[in-house]
Amino acid sequence: NAGVTQTPKFRVLKTGQSMTLLCAQDMNHEYMYWYRQDPGMGLRLIHYSVGEGTTAKGEVPDGYNVSRLKKQNFLLGLESAAPSQTSVYFCASSYSWGAGWTSNQPQHFGDGTRLSIL
Amino acid sequence: QQQVKQSPQSLIVQKGGISIINCAYENTAFDYFPWYQQFPGKGPALLIAIRPDVSEKKEGRFTISFNKSAKQFSLHIMDSQPGDSATYFCAASTASTSGSRLTFGEGTQLTVNP
Protein backbone atom coordinates (compact mmCIF):
# COMPACT_ATOMS: atom_id res chain seq x y z
CA ASN A 1 0.00 0.00 0.00
CA ALA A 2 1.88 3.06 -1.28
CA GLY A 3 -0.45 5.77 0.12
CA VAL A 4 0.37 9.08 -1.57
CA THR A 5 3.12 9.06 -4.19
CA GLN A 6 4.65 12.23 -5.65
CA THR A 7 6.65 12.40 -8.87
CA PRO A 8 9.34 13.65 -9.31
CA LYS A 9 11.16 13.90 -5.98
CA PHE A 10 13.58 16.60 -7.15
CA ARG A 11 13.65 18.98 -10.09
CA VAL A 12 15.65 22.02 -11.17
CA LEU A 13 14.07 24.39 -13.66
CA LYS A 14 15.10 27.57 -15.38
CA THR A 15 12.95 30.67 -15.10
CA GLY A 16 10.14 30.56 -17.66
CA GLN A 17 10.12 26.79 -18.08
CA SER A 18 6.99 24.78 -17.43
CA MET A 19 6.48 21.50 -15.65
CA THR A 20 3.86 19.26 -14.07
CA LEU A 21 4.03 17.60 -10.69
CA LEU A 22 2.11 14.36 -10.34
CA CYS A 23 0.35 13.08 -7.25
CA ALA A 24 -1.20 9.63 -7.06
CA GLN A 25 -3.10 8.08 -4.15
CA ASP A 26 -4.31 4.52 -3.76
CA MET A 27 -6.62 5.01 -0.76
CA ASN A 28 -9.73 5.89 -2.77
CA HIS A 29 -9.82 9.34 -1.15
CA GLU A 30 -12.24 11.91 -2.51
CA TYR A 31 -10.28 15.00 -1.46
CA MET A 32 -6.81 15.94 -2.66
CA TYR A 33 -4.64 18.97 -1.92
CA TRP A 34 -1.45 20.67 -3.05
CA TYR A 35 0.65 22.61 -0.51
CA ARG A 36 3.92 24.43 -0.66
CA GLN A 37 6.29 24.49 2.31
CA ASP A 38 8.71 27.36 2.82
CA PRO A 39 10.98 27.99 5.81
CA GLY A 40 9.20 29.83 8.62
CA MET A 41 5.86 29.80 6.80
CA GLY A 42 4.46 26.36 7.47
CA LEU A 43 2.44 24.72 4.73
CA ARG A 44 0.23 26.86 2.54
CA LEU A 45 -2.60 25.48 0.44
CA ILE A 46 -2.25 26.11 -3.30
CA HIS A 47 -5.25 24.30 -4.80
CA TYR A 48 -7.49 21.46 -3.75
CA SER A 49 -10.10 19.12 -5.17
CA VAL A 50 -13.20 17.64 -3.59
CA GLY A 51 -13.73 15.05 -6.30
CA GLU A 52 -12.90 13.91 -9.80
CA GLY A 53 -13.27 16.74 -12.27
CA THR A 54 -13.39 19.48 -9.60
CA THR A 55 -10.74 21.94 -8.44
CA ALA A 56 -10.70 25.02 -6.23
CA LYS A 57 -8.25 27.74 -5.24
CA GLY A 58 -6.49 27.72 -1.91
CA GLU A 59 -4.47 30.36 -0.14
CA VAL A 60 -1.69 30.88 -2.73
CA PRO A 61 -3.00 29.80 -6.17
CA ASP A 62 -1.33 32.39 -8.41
CA GLY A 63 1.09 30.94 -10.95
CA TYR A 64 -0.25 27.39 -10.60
CA ASN A 65 -2.90 25.32 -12.31
CA VAL A 66 -4.30 21.93 -11.37
CA SER A 67 -6.33 19.13 -12.90
CA ARG A 68 -8.08 16.08 -11.51
CA LEU A 69 -9.15 13.98 -14.46
CA LYS A 70 -9.01 10.74 -12.46
CA LYS A 71 -9.98 10.25 -8.83
CA GLN A 72 -6.58 8.87 -7.88
CA ASN A 73 -4.47 11.57 -9.56
CA PHE A 74 -4.02 15.29 -8.90
CA LEU A 75 -1.66 17.27 -11.14
CA LEU A 76 -0.02 20.59 -10.30
CA GLY A 77 1.27 22.66 -13.21
CA LEU A 78 3.63 25.59 -13.39
CA GLU A 79 3.14 27.32 -16.73
CA SER A 80 6.06 29.77 -16.47
CA ALA A 81 8.27 29.02 -13.49
CA ALA A 82 9.59 31.89 -11.36
CA PRO A 83 12.31 31.86 -8.68
CA SER A 84 9.62 32.67 -6.08
CA GLN A 85 8.17 29.23 -6.75
CA THR A 86 11.28 27.52 -5.41
CA SER A 87 9.84 25.41 -2.62
CA VAL A 88 9.00 21.94 -1.40
CA TYR A 89 5.61 20.86 -2.73
CA PHE A 90 3.44 18.39 -0.86
CA CYS A 91 0.38 16.57 -2.04
CA ALA A 92 -2.17 15.21 0.43
CA SER A 93 -5.43 13.33 0.29
CA SER A 94 -8.29 12.59 2.67
CA TYR A 95 -11.72 11.05 2.85
CA SER A 96 -14.69 13.32 2.35
CA TRP A 97 -16.59 15.00 5.11
CA GLY A 98 -18.89 13.00 7.31
CA ALA A 99 -21.03 14.38 10.11
CA GLY A 100 -19.93 15.93 13.35
CA TRP A 101 -16.55 14.98 14.73
CA THR A 102 -16.06 12.28 12.11
CA SER A 103 -16.14 14.99 9.48
CA ASN A 104 -12.57 15.87 10.37
CA GLN A 105 -10.69 13.34 8.33
CA PRO A 106 -6.86 13.33 8.60
CA GLN A 107 -4.89 14.31 5.57
CA HIS A 108 -2.30 11.83 4.30
CA PHE A 109 0.78 13.45 2.80
CA GLY A 110 3.30 12.35 0.21
CA ASP A 111 7.03 12.81 0.77
CA GLY A 112 7.25 15.98 -1.29
CA THR A 113 8.87 17.33 -4.44
CA ARG A 114 11.85 19.66 -4.01
CA LEU A 115 11.69 22.22 -6.81
CA SER A 116 14.42 24.76 -7.49
CA ILE A 117 13.99 27.48 -10.08
CA LEU A 118 17.09 29.29 -11.23
CA GLN B 1 -2.29 36.85 7.01
CA GLN B 2 -1.27 34.03 9.32
CA GLN B 3 -4.38 32.84 11.11
CA VAL B 4 -2.49 30.34 13.24
CA LYS B 5 0.61 31.56 15.06
CA GLN B 6 3.06 29.00 16.43
CA SER B 7 5.94 29.32 18.89
CA PRO B 8 8.74 28.74 19.46
CA GLN B 9 10.36 28.43 16.05
CA SER B 10 12.91 26.00 17.46
CA LEU B 11 13.21 24.09 20.71
CA ILE B 12 16.02 22.06 22.27
CA VAL B 13 15.17 19.66 25.09
CA GLN B 14 17.15 17.08 27.00
CA LYS B 15 16.10 13.45 26.89
CA GLY B 16 13.41 12.83 29.47
CA GLY B 17 12.33 16.45 29.57
CA ILE B 18 9.01 18.03 28.62
CA SER B 19 8.63 19.72 25.24
CA ILE B 20 5.95 22.39 24.96
CA ILE B 21 4.83 24.02 21.70
CA ASN B 22 2.20 26.72 21.65
CA CYS B 23 -0.28 27.90 19.04
CA ALA B 24 -2.79 30.74 18.91
CA TYR B 25 -5.58 31.20 16.40
CA GLU B 26 -7.83 34.05 15.33
CA ASN B 27 -10.76 32.49 13.50
CA THR B 28 -13.43 31.48 16.03
CA ALA B 29 -15.03 29.29 13.36
CA PHE B 30 -12.16 26.80 13.63
CA ASP B 31 -13.46 23.57 15.15
CA TYR B 32 -10.69 21.05 14.58
CA PHE B 33 -7.12 21.37 15.81
CA PRO B 34 -4.64 18.72 14.70
CA TRP B 35 -0.91 18.48 15.23
CA TYR B 36 1.31 17.08 12.52
CA GLN B 37 4.81 15.64 12.91
CA GLN B 38 7.33 15.82 10.09
CA PHE B 39 10.68 14.04 9.85
CA PRO B 40 13.38 15.26 7.43
CA GLY B 41 12.66 14.27 3.85
CA LYS B 42 9.16 13.09 4.68
CA GLY B 43 5.70 14.54 4.53
CA PRO B 44 3.80 15.59 7.65
CA ALA B 45 1.83 12.90 9.46
CA LEU B 46 -1.08 13.36 11.85
CA LEU B 47 0.06 13.02 15.46
CA ILE B 48 -2.96 13.96 17.58
CA ALA B 49 -6.04 16.17 17.23
CA ILE B 50 -8.60 17.85 19.47
CA ARG B 51 -12.02 19.43 19.10
CA PRO B 52 -12.92 22.65 20.97
CA ASP B 53 -15.45 21.11 23.37
CA VAL B 54 -12.72 19.37 25.39
CA SER B 55 -9.85 21.01 27.25
CA GLU B 56 -7.32 18.20 26.99
CA LYS B 57 -6.58 15.09 24.98
CA LYS B 58 -3.84 12.62 25.76
CA GLU B 59 -2.37 9.88 23.60
CA GLY B 60 0.63 8.18 25.16
CA ARG B 61 3.33 10.77 25.82
CA PHE B 62 1.56 13.41 23.71
CA THR B 63 -1.06 15.76 25.16
CA ILE B 64 -2.98 18.63 23.63
CA SER B 65 -4.21 21.34 25.98
CA PHE B 66 -6.93 23.61 24.61
CA ASN B 67 -8.09 27.00 25.93
CA LYS B 68 -11.10 28.14 23.91
CA SER B 69 -11.53 31.51 25.62
CA ALA B 70 -7.89 32.42 24.99
CA LYS B 71 -7.97 30.90 21.50
CA GLN B 72 -4.81 28.96 22.28
CA PHE B 73 -3.75 25.34 22.21
CA SER B 74 -0.50 23.59 22.97
CA LEU B 75 1.29 20.30 22.48
CA HIS B 76 3.11 18.72 25.42
CA ILE B 77 5.54 15.88 24.85
CA MET B 78 6.33 14.12 28.11
CA ASP B 79 9.55 12.15 28.62
CA SER B 80 10.90 13.51 25.33
CA GLN B 81 13.09 11.07 23.36
CA PRO B 82 15.70 11.62 20.63
CA GLY B 83 13.30 9.90 18.24
CA ASP B 84 10.86 12.76 18.82
CA SER B 85 13.27 15.13 17.07
CA ALA B 86 11.22 16.47 14.16
CA THR B 87 9.31 19.50 12.98
CA TYR B 88 5.87 19.92 14.53
CA PHE B 89 3.03 21.86 12.95
CA CYS B 90 -0.19 22.89 14.60
CA ALA B 91 -3.17 23.42 12.33
CA ALA B 92 -6.82 24.36 12.39
CA SER B 93 -9.82 23.91 10.13
CA THR B 94 -13.56 24.32 9.95
CA ALA B 95 -16.13 21.68 9.09
CA SER B 96 -17.10 22.44 5.54
CA THR B 97 -18.46 20.75 2.47
CA SER B 98 -15.72 22.54 0.59
CA GLY B 99 -13.04 20.22 1.84
CA SER B 100 -10.89 20.01 4.93
CA ARG B 101 -8.94 23.22 4.44
CA LEU B 102 -6.20 23.14 7.05
CA THR B 103 -4.47 26.35 8.10
CA PHE B 104 -1.01 25.53 9.42
CA GLY B 105 1.21 27.28 11.91
CA GLU B 106 4.79 28.16 10.98
CA GLY B 107 6.28 25.01 12.50
CA THR B 108 8.60 24.22 15.42
CA GLN B 109 11.84 22.32 14.93
CA LEU B 110 12.31 20.13 18.02
CA THR B 111 15.69 18.66 18.91
CA VAL B 112 15.90 16.20 21.79
CA ASN B 113 19.46 15.70 22.96
CA PRO B 114 20.47 12.26 24.30
mmCIF file of C-alpha atoms in Angstrom:
data_model
loop_
_atom_site.group_PDB
_atom_site.id
_atom_site.type_symbol
_atom_site.label_atom_id
_atom_site.label_comp_id
_atom_site.label_asym_id
_atom_site.label_seq_id
_atom_site.Cartn_x
_atom_site.Cartn_y
_atom_site.Cartn_z
ATOM 1 C CA ASN A 1 0.000 0.000 0.000
ATOM 2 C CA ALA A 2 1.885 3.063 -1.283
ATOM 3 C CA GLY A 3 -0.447 5.767 0.120
ATOM 4 C CA VAL A 4 0.370 9.084 -1.567
ATOM 5 C CA THR A 5 3.121 9.060 -4.192
ATOM 6 C CA GLN A 6 4.650 12.225 -5.647
ATOM 7 C CA THR A 7 6.645 12.400 -8.872
ATOM 8 C CA PRO A 8 9.344 13.646 -9.312
ATOM 9 C CA LYS A 9 11.159 13.903 -5.982
ATOM 10 C CA PHE A 10 13.581 16.595 -7.153
ATOM 11 C CA ARG A 11 13.650 18.981 -10.087
ATOM 12 C CA VAL A 12 15.648 22.016 -11.169
ATOM 13 C CA LEU A 13 14.069 24.390 -13.657
ATOM 14 C CA LYS A 14 15.102 27.574 -15.376
ATOM 15 C CA THR A 15 12.953 30.670 -15.103
ATOM 16 C CA GLY A 16 10.143 30.564 -17.661
ATOM 17 C CA GLN A 17 10.117 26.793 -18.081
ATOM 18 C CA SER A 18 6.989 24.781 -17.428
ATOM 19 C CA MET A 19 6.480 21.499 -15.654
ATOM 20 C CA THR A 20 3.856 19.259 -14.074
ATOM 21 C CA LEU A 21 4.029 17.602 -10.685
ATOM 22 C CA LEU A 22 2.106 14.364 -10.340
ATOM 23 C CA CYS A 23 0.349 13.085 -7.245
ATOM 24 C CA ALA A 24 -1.203 9.635 -7.061
ATOM 25 C CA GLN A 25 -3.095 8.075 -4.145
ATOM 26 C CA ASP A 26 -4.313 4.524 -3.761
ATOM 27 C CA MET A 27 -6.623 5.008 -0.761
ATOM 28 C CA ASN A 28 -9.731 5.894 -2.774
ATOM 29 C CA HIS A 29 -9.822 9.341 -1.147
ATOM 30 C CA GLU A 30 -12.242 11.906 -2.508
ATOM 31 C CA TYR A 31 -10.284 14.997 -1.458
ATOM 32 C CA MET A 32 -6.812 15.936 -2.656
ATOM 33 C CA TYR A 33 -4.640 18.967 -1.923
ATOM 34 C CA TRP A 34 -1.452 20.673 -3.047
ATOM 35 C CA TYR A 35 0.646 22.614 -0.508
ATOM 36 C CA ARG A 36 3.922 24.426 -0.662
ATOM 37 C CA GLN A 37 6.290 24.486 2.307
ATOM 38 C CA ASP A 38 8.709 27.358 2.815
ATOM 39 C CA PRO A 39 10.979 27.991 5.814
ATOM 40 C CA GLY A 40 9.200 29.825 8.621
ATOM 41 C CA MET A 41 5.858 29.798 6.800
ATOM 42 C CA GLY A 42 4.459 26.363 7.469
ATOM 43 C CA LEU A 43 2.437 24.723 4.730
ATOM 44 C CA ARG A 44 0.232 26.865 2.535
ATOM 45 C CA LEU A 45 -2.600 25.484 0.436
ATOM 46 C CA ILE A 46 -2.254 26.115 -3.297
ATOM 47 C CA HIS A 47 -5.250 24.303 -4.798
ATOM 48 C CA TYR A 48 -7.489 21.464 -3.754
ATOM 49 C CA SER A 49 -10.104 19.118 -5.175
ATOM 50 C CA VAL A 50 -13.202 17.638 -3.586
ATOM 51 C CA GLY A 51 -13.725 15.052 -6.301
ATOM 52 C CA GLU A 52 -12.904 13.906 -9.804
ATOM 53 C CA GLY A 53 -13.272 16.742 -12.274
ATOM 54 C CA THR A 54 -13.390 19.475 -9.600
ATOM 55 C CA THR A 55 -10.737 21.939 -8.445
ATOM 56 C CA ALA A 56 -10.704 25.022 -6.229
ATOM 57 C CA LYS A 57 -8.253 27.736 -5.238
ATOM 58 C CA GLY A 58 -6.487 27.718 -1.910
ATOM 59 C CA GLU A 59 -4.473 30.363 -0.136
ATOM 60 C CA VAL A 60 -1.689 30.884 -2.727
ATOM 61 C CA PRO A 61 -3.003 29.800 -6.173
ATOM 62 C CA ASP A 62 -1.332 32.391 -8.408
ATOM 63 C CA GLY A 63 1.095 30.942 -10.946
ATOM 64 C CA TYR A 64 -0.245 27.394 -10.596
ATOM 65 C CA ASN A 65 -2.898 25.318 -12.313
ATOM 66 C CA VAL A 66 -4.299 21.928 -11.373
ATOM 67 C CA SER A 67 -6.325 19.128 -12.897
ATOM 68 C CA ARG A 68 -8.080 16.083 -11.507
ATOM 69 C CA LEU A 69 -9.147 13.979 -14.464
ATOM 70 C CA LYS A 70 -9.006 10.741 -12.463
ATOM 71 C CA LYS A 71 -9.978 10.253 -8.830
ATOM 72 C CA GLN A 72 -6.584 8.870 -7.880
ATOM 73 C CA ASN A 73 -4.470 11.574 -9.564
ATOM 74 C CA PHE A 74 -4.015 15.288 -8.903
ATOM 75 C CA LEU A 75 -1.660 17.267 -11.140
ATOM 76 C CA LEU A 76 -0.017 20.593 -10.297
ATOM 77 C CA GLY A 77 1.267 22.663 -13.208
ATOM 78 C CA LEU A 78 3.631 25.594 -13.388
ATOM 79 C CA GLU A 79 3.143 27.323 -16.733
ATOM 80 C CA SER A 80 6.059 29.765 -16.474
ATOM 81 C CA ALA A 81 8.270 29.018 -13.490
ATOM 82 C CA ALA A 82 9.591 31.888 -11.364
ATOM 83 C CA PRO A 83 12.315 31.861 -8.675
ATOM 84 C CA SER A 84 9.617 32.669 -6.075
ATOM 85 C CA GLN A 85 8.166 29.229 -6.754
ATOM 86 C CA THR A 86 11.279 27.525 -5.409
ATOM 87 C CA SER A 87 9.841 25.410 -2.617
ATOM 88 C CA VAL A 88 8.996 21.939 -1.400
ATOM 89 C CA TYR A 89 5.610 20.857 -2.727
ATOM 90 C CA PHE A 90 3.436 18.390 -0.863
ATOM 91 C CA CYS A 91 0.380 16.569 -2.043
ATOM 92 C CA ALA A 92 -2.167 15.215 0.426
ATOM 93 C CA SER A 93 -5.429 13.331 0.294
ATOM 94 C CA SER A 94 -8.295 12.586 2.669
ATOM 95 C CA TYR A 95 -11.719 11.053 2.852
ATOM 96 C CA SER A 96 -14.694 13.318 2.353
ATOM 97 C CA TRP A 97 -16.594 15.003 5.114
ATOM 98 C CA GLY A 98 -18.886 13.005 7.306
ATOM 99 C CA ALA A 99 -21.032 14.375 10.106
ATOM 100 C CA GLY A 100 -19.926 15.926 13.354
ATOM 101 C CA TRP A 101 -16.549 14.980 14.726
ATOM 102 C CA THR A 102 -16.058 12.278 12.111
ATOM 103 C CA SER A 103 -16.136 14.993 9.478
ATOM 104 C CA ASN A 104 -12.567 15.866 10.370
ATOM 105 C CA GLN A 105 -10.692 13.342 8.333
ATOM 106 C CA PRO A 106 -6.863 13.327 8.599
ATOM 107 C CA GLN A 107 -4.889 14.309 5.572
ATOM 108 C CA HIS A 108 -2.296 11.833 4.304
ATOM 109 C CA PHE A 109 0.785 13.447 2.798
ATOM 110 C CA GLY A 110 3.295 12.345 0.209
ATOM 111 C CA ASP A 111 7.034 12.806 0.767
ATOM 112 C CA GLY A 112 7.245 15.976 -1.291
ATOM 113 C CA THR A 113 8.869 17.333 -4.441
ATOM 114 C CA ARG A 114 11.845 19.660 -4.009
ATOM 115 C CA LEU A 115 11.689 22.215 -6.807
ATOM 116 C CA SER A 116 14.423 24.761 -7.490
ATOM 117 C CA ILE A 117 13.989 27.481 -10.081
ATOM 118 C CA LEU A 118 17.086 29.291 -11.229
ATOM 119 C CA GLN B 1 -2.292 36.855 7.015
ATOM 120 C CA GLN B 2 -1.268 34.026 9.317
ATOM 121 C CA GLN B 3 -4.375 32.844 11.106
ATOM 122 C CA VAL B 4 -2.488 30.337 13.237
ATOM 123 C CA LYS B 5 0.612 31.560 15.058
ATOM 124 C CA GLN B 6 3.062 28.998 16.430
ATOM 125 C CA SER B 7 5.940 29.325 18.885
ATOM 126 C CA PRO B 8 8.743 28.745 19.465
ATOM 127 C CA GLN B 9 10.360 28.428 16.049
ATOM 128 C CA SER B 10 12.910 25.998 17.458
ATOM 129 C CA LEU B 11 13.214 24.087 20.713
ATOM 130 C CA ILE B 12 16.019 22.063 22.268
ATOM 131 C CA VAL B 13 15.171 19.661 25.094
ATOM 132 C CA GLN B 14 17.149 17.079 26.997
ATOM 133 C CA LYS B 15 16.104 13.447 26.888
ATOM 134 C CA GLY B 16 13.408 12.827 29.474
ATOM 135 C CA GLY B 17 12.327 16.451 29.569
ATOM 136 C CA ILE B 18 9.011 18.028 28.619
ATOM 137 C CA SER B 19 8.630 19.720 25.236
ATOM 138 C CA ILE B 20 5.950 22.392 24.956
ATOM 139 C CA ILE B 21 4.834 24.020 21.700
ATOM 140 C CA ASN B 22 2.197 26.718 21.649
ATOM 141 C CA CYS B 23 -0.282 27.905 19.037
ATOM 142 C CA ALA B 24 -2.786 30.736 18.906
ATOM 143 C CA TYR B 25 -5.577 31.204 16.402
ATOM 144 C CA GLU B 26 -7.827 34.051 15.329
ATOM 145 C CA ASN B 27 -10.763 32.489 13.503
ATOM 146 C CA THR B 28 -13.427 31.484 16.032
ATOM 147 C CA ALA B 29 -15.032 29.287 13.362
ATOM 148 C CA PHE B 30 -12.164 26.797 13.633
ATOM 149 C CA ASP B 31 -13.458 23.572 15.154
ATOM 150 C CA TYR B 32 -10.690 21.046 14.584
ATOM 151 C CA PHE B 33 -7.121 21.375 15.813
ATOM 152 C CA PRO B 34 -4.639 18.718 14.702
ATOM 153 C CA TRP B 35 -0.908 18.482 15.230
ATOM 154 C CA TYR B 36 1.308 17.076 12.516
ATOM 155 C CA GLN B 37 4.810 15.639 12.907
ATOM 156 C CA GLN B 38 7.333 15.820 10.086
ATOM 157 C CA PHE B 39 10.677 14.042 9.849
ATOM 158 C CA PRO B 40 13.380 15.263 7.426
ATOM 159 C CA GLY B 41 12.664 14.270 3.847
ATOM 160 C CA LYS B 42 9.156 13.090 4.679
ATOM 161 C CA GLY B 43 5.700 14.536 4.528
ATOM 162 C CA PRO B 44 3.801 15.586 7.651
ATOM 163 C CA ALA B 45 1.834 12.898 9.460
ATOM 164 C CA LEU B 46 -1.080 13.356 11.847
ATOM 165 C CA LEU B 47 0.057 13.015 15.455
ATOM 166 C CA ILE B 48 -2.960 13.956 17.576
ATOM 167 C CA ALA B 49 -6.041 16.167 17.231
ATOM 168 C CA ILE B 50 -8.603 17.848 19.474
ATOM 169 C CA ARG B 51 -12.020 19.426 19.103
ATOM 170 C CA PRO B 52 -12.922 22.646 20.970
ATOM 171 C CA ASP B 53 -15.450 21.107 23.369
ATOM 172 C CA VAL B 54 -12.724 19.368 25.391
ATOM 173 C CA SER B 55 -9.850 21.008 27.245
ATOM 174 C CA GLU B 56 -7.324 18.202 26.991
ATOM 175 C CA LYS B 57 -6.585 15.091 24.985
ATOM 176 C CA LYS B 58 -3.841 12.616 25.763
ATOM 177 C CA GLU B 59 -2.372 9.876 23.601
ATOM 178 C CA GLY B 60 0.628 8.181 25.165
ATOM 179 C CA ARG B 61 3.330 10.772 25.817
ATOM 180 C CA PHE B 62 1.559 13.412 23.709
ATOM 181 C CA THR B 63 -1.059 15.759 25.163
ATOM 182 C CA ILE B 64 -2.981 18.634 23.629
ATOM 183 C CA SER B 65 -4.210 21.345 25.983
ATOM 184 C CA PHE B 66 -6.926 23.612 24.614
ATOM 185 C CA ASN B 67 -8.095 27.004 25.928
ATOM 186 C CA LYS B 68 -11.105 28.138 23.907
ATOM 187 C CA SER B 69 -11.529 31.513 25.620
ATOM 188 C CA ALA B 70 -7.894 32.423 24.989
ATOM 189 C CA LYS B 71 -7.966 30.897 21.498
ATOM 190 C CA GLN B 72 -4.807 28.965 22.280
ATOM 191 C CA PHE B 73 -3.751 25.339 22.213
ATOM 192 C CA SER B 74 -0.501 23.592 22.971
ATOM 193 C CA LEU B 75 1.294 20.300 22.481
ATOM 194 C CA HIS B 76 3.105 18.722 25.421
ATOM 195 C CA ILE B 77 5.545 15.877 24.851
ATOM 196 C CA MET B 78 6.330 14.121 28.109
ATOM 197 C CA ASP B 79 9.551 12.149 28.616
ATOM 198 C CA SER B 80 10.903 13.509 25.325
ATOM 199 C CA GLN B 81 13.091 11.071 23.360
ATOM 200 C CA PRO B 82 15.703 11.623 20.628
ATOM 201 C CA GLY B 83 13.300 9.898 18.239
ATOM 202 C CA ASP B 84 10.857 12.758 18.817
ATOM 203 C CA SER B 85 13.269 15.126 17.070
ATOM 204 C CA ALA B 86 11.220 16.467 14.164
ATOM 205 C CA THR B 87 9.306 19.501 12.984
ATOM 206 C CA TYR B 88 5.875 19.920 14.527
ATOM 207 C CA PHE B 89 3.029 21.856 12.950
ATOM 208 C CA CYS B 90 -0.188 22.893 14.603
ATOM 209 C CA ALA B 91 -3.172 23.416 12.329
ATOM 210 C CA ALA B 92 -6.816 24.362 12.387
ATOM 211 C CA SER B 93 -9.820 23.907 10.132
ATOM 212 C CA THR B 94 -13.557 24.322 9.953
ATOM 213 C CA ALA B 95 -16.132 21.677 9.088
ATOM 214 C CA SER B 96 -17.099 22.442 5.538
ATOM 215 C CA THR B 97 -18.459 20.752 2.467
ATOM 216 C CA SER B 98 -15.717 22.539 0.587
ATOM 217 C CA GLY B 99 -13.039 20.224 1.841
ATOM 218 C CA SER B 100 -10.892 20.007 4.928
ATOM 219 C CA ARG B 101 -8.937 23.218 4.441
ATOM 220 C CA LEU B 102 -6.197 23.139 7.049
ATOM 221 C CA THR B 103 -4.472 26.351 8.101
ATOM 222 C CA PHE B 104 -1.010 25.528 9.416
ATOM 223 C CA GLY B 105 1.212 27.281 11.907
ATOM 224 C CA GLU B 106 4.787 28.157 10.985
ATOM 225 C CA GLY B 107 6.279 25.014 12.498
ATOM 226 C CA THR B 108 8.603 24.217 15.416
ATOM 227 C CA GLN B 109 11.841 22.320 14.934
ATOM 228 C CA LEU B 110 12.311 20.133 18.024
ATOM 229 C CA THR B 111 15.686 18.663 18.907
ATOM 230 C CA VAL B 112 15.905 16.198 21.795
ATOM 231 C CA ASN B 113 19.462 15.696 22.956
ATOM 232 C CA PRO B 114 20.468 12.257 24.299
#
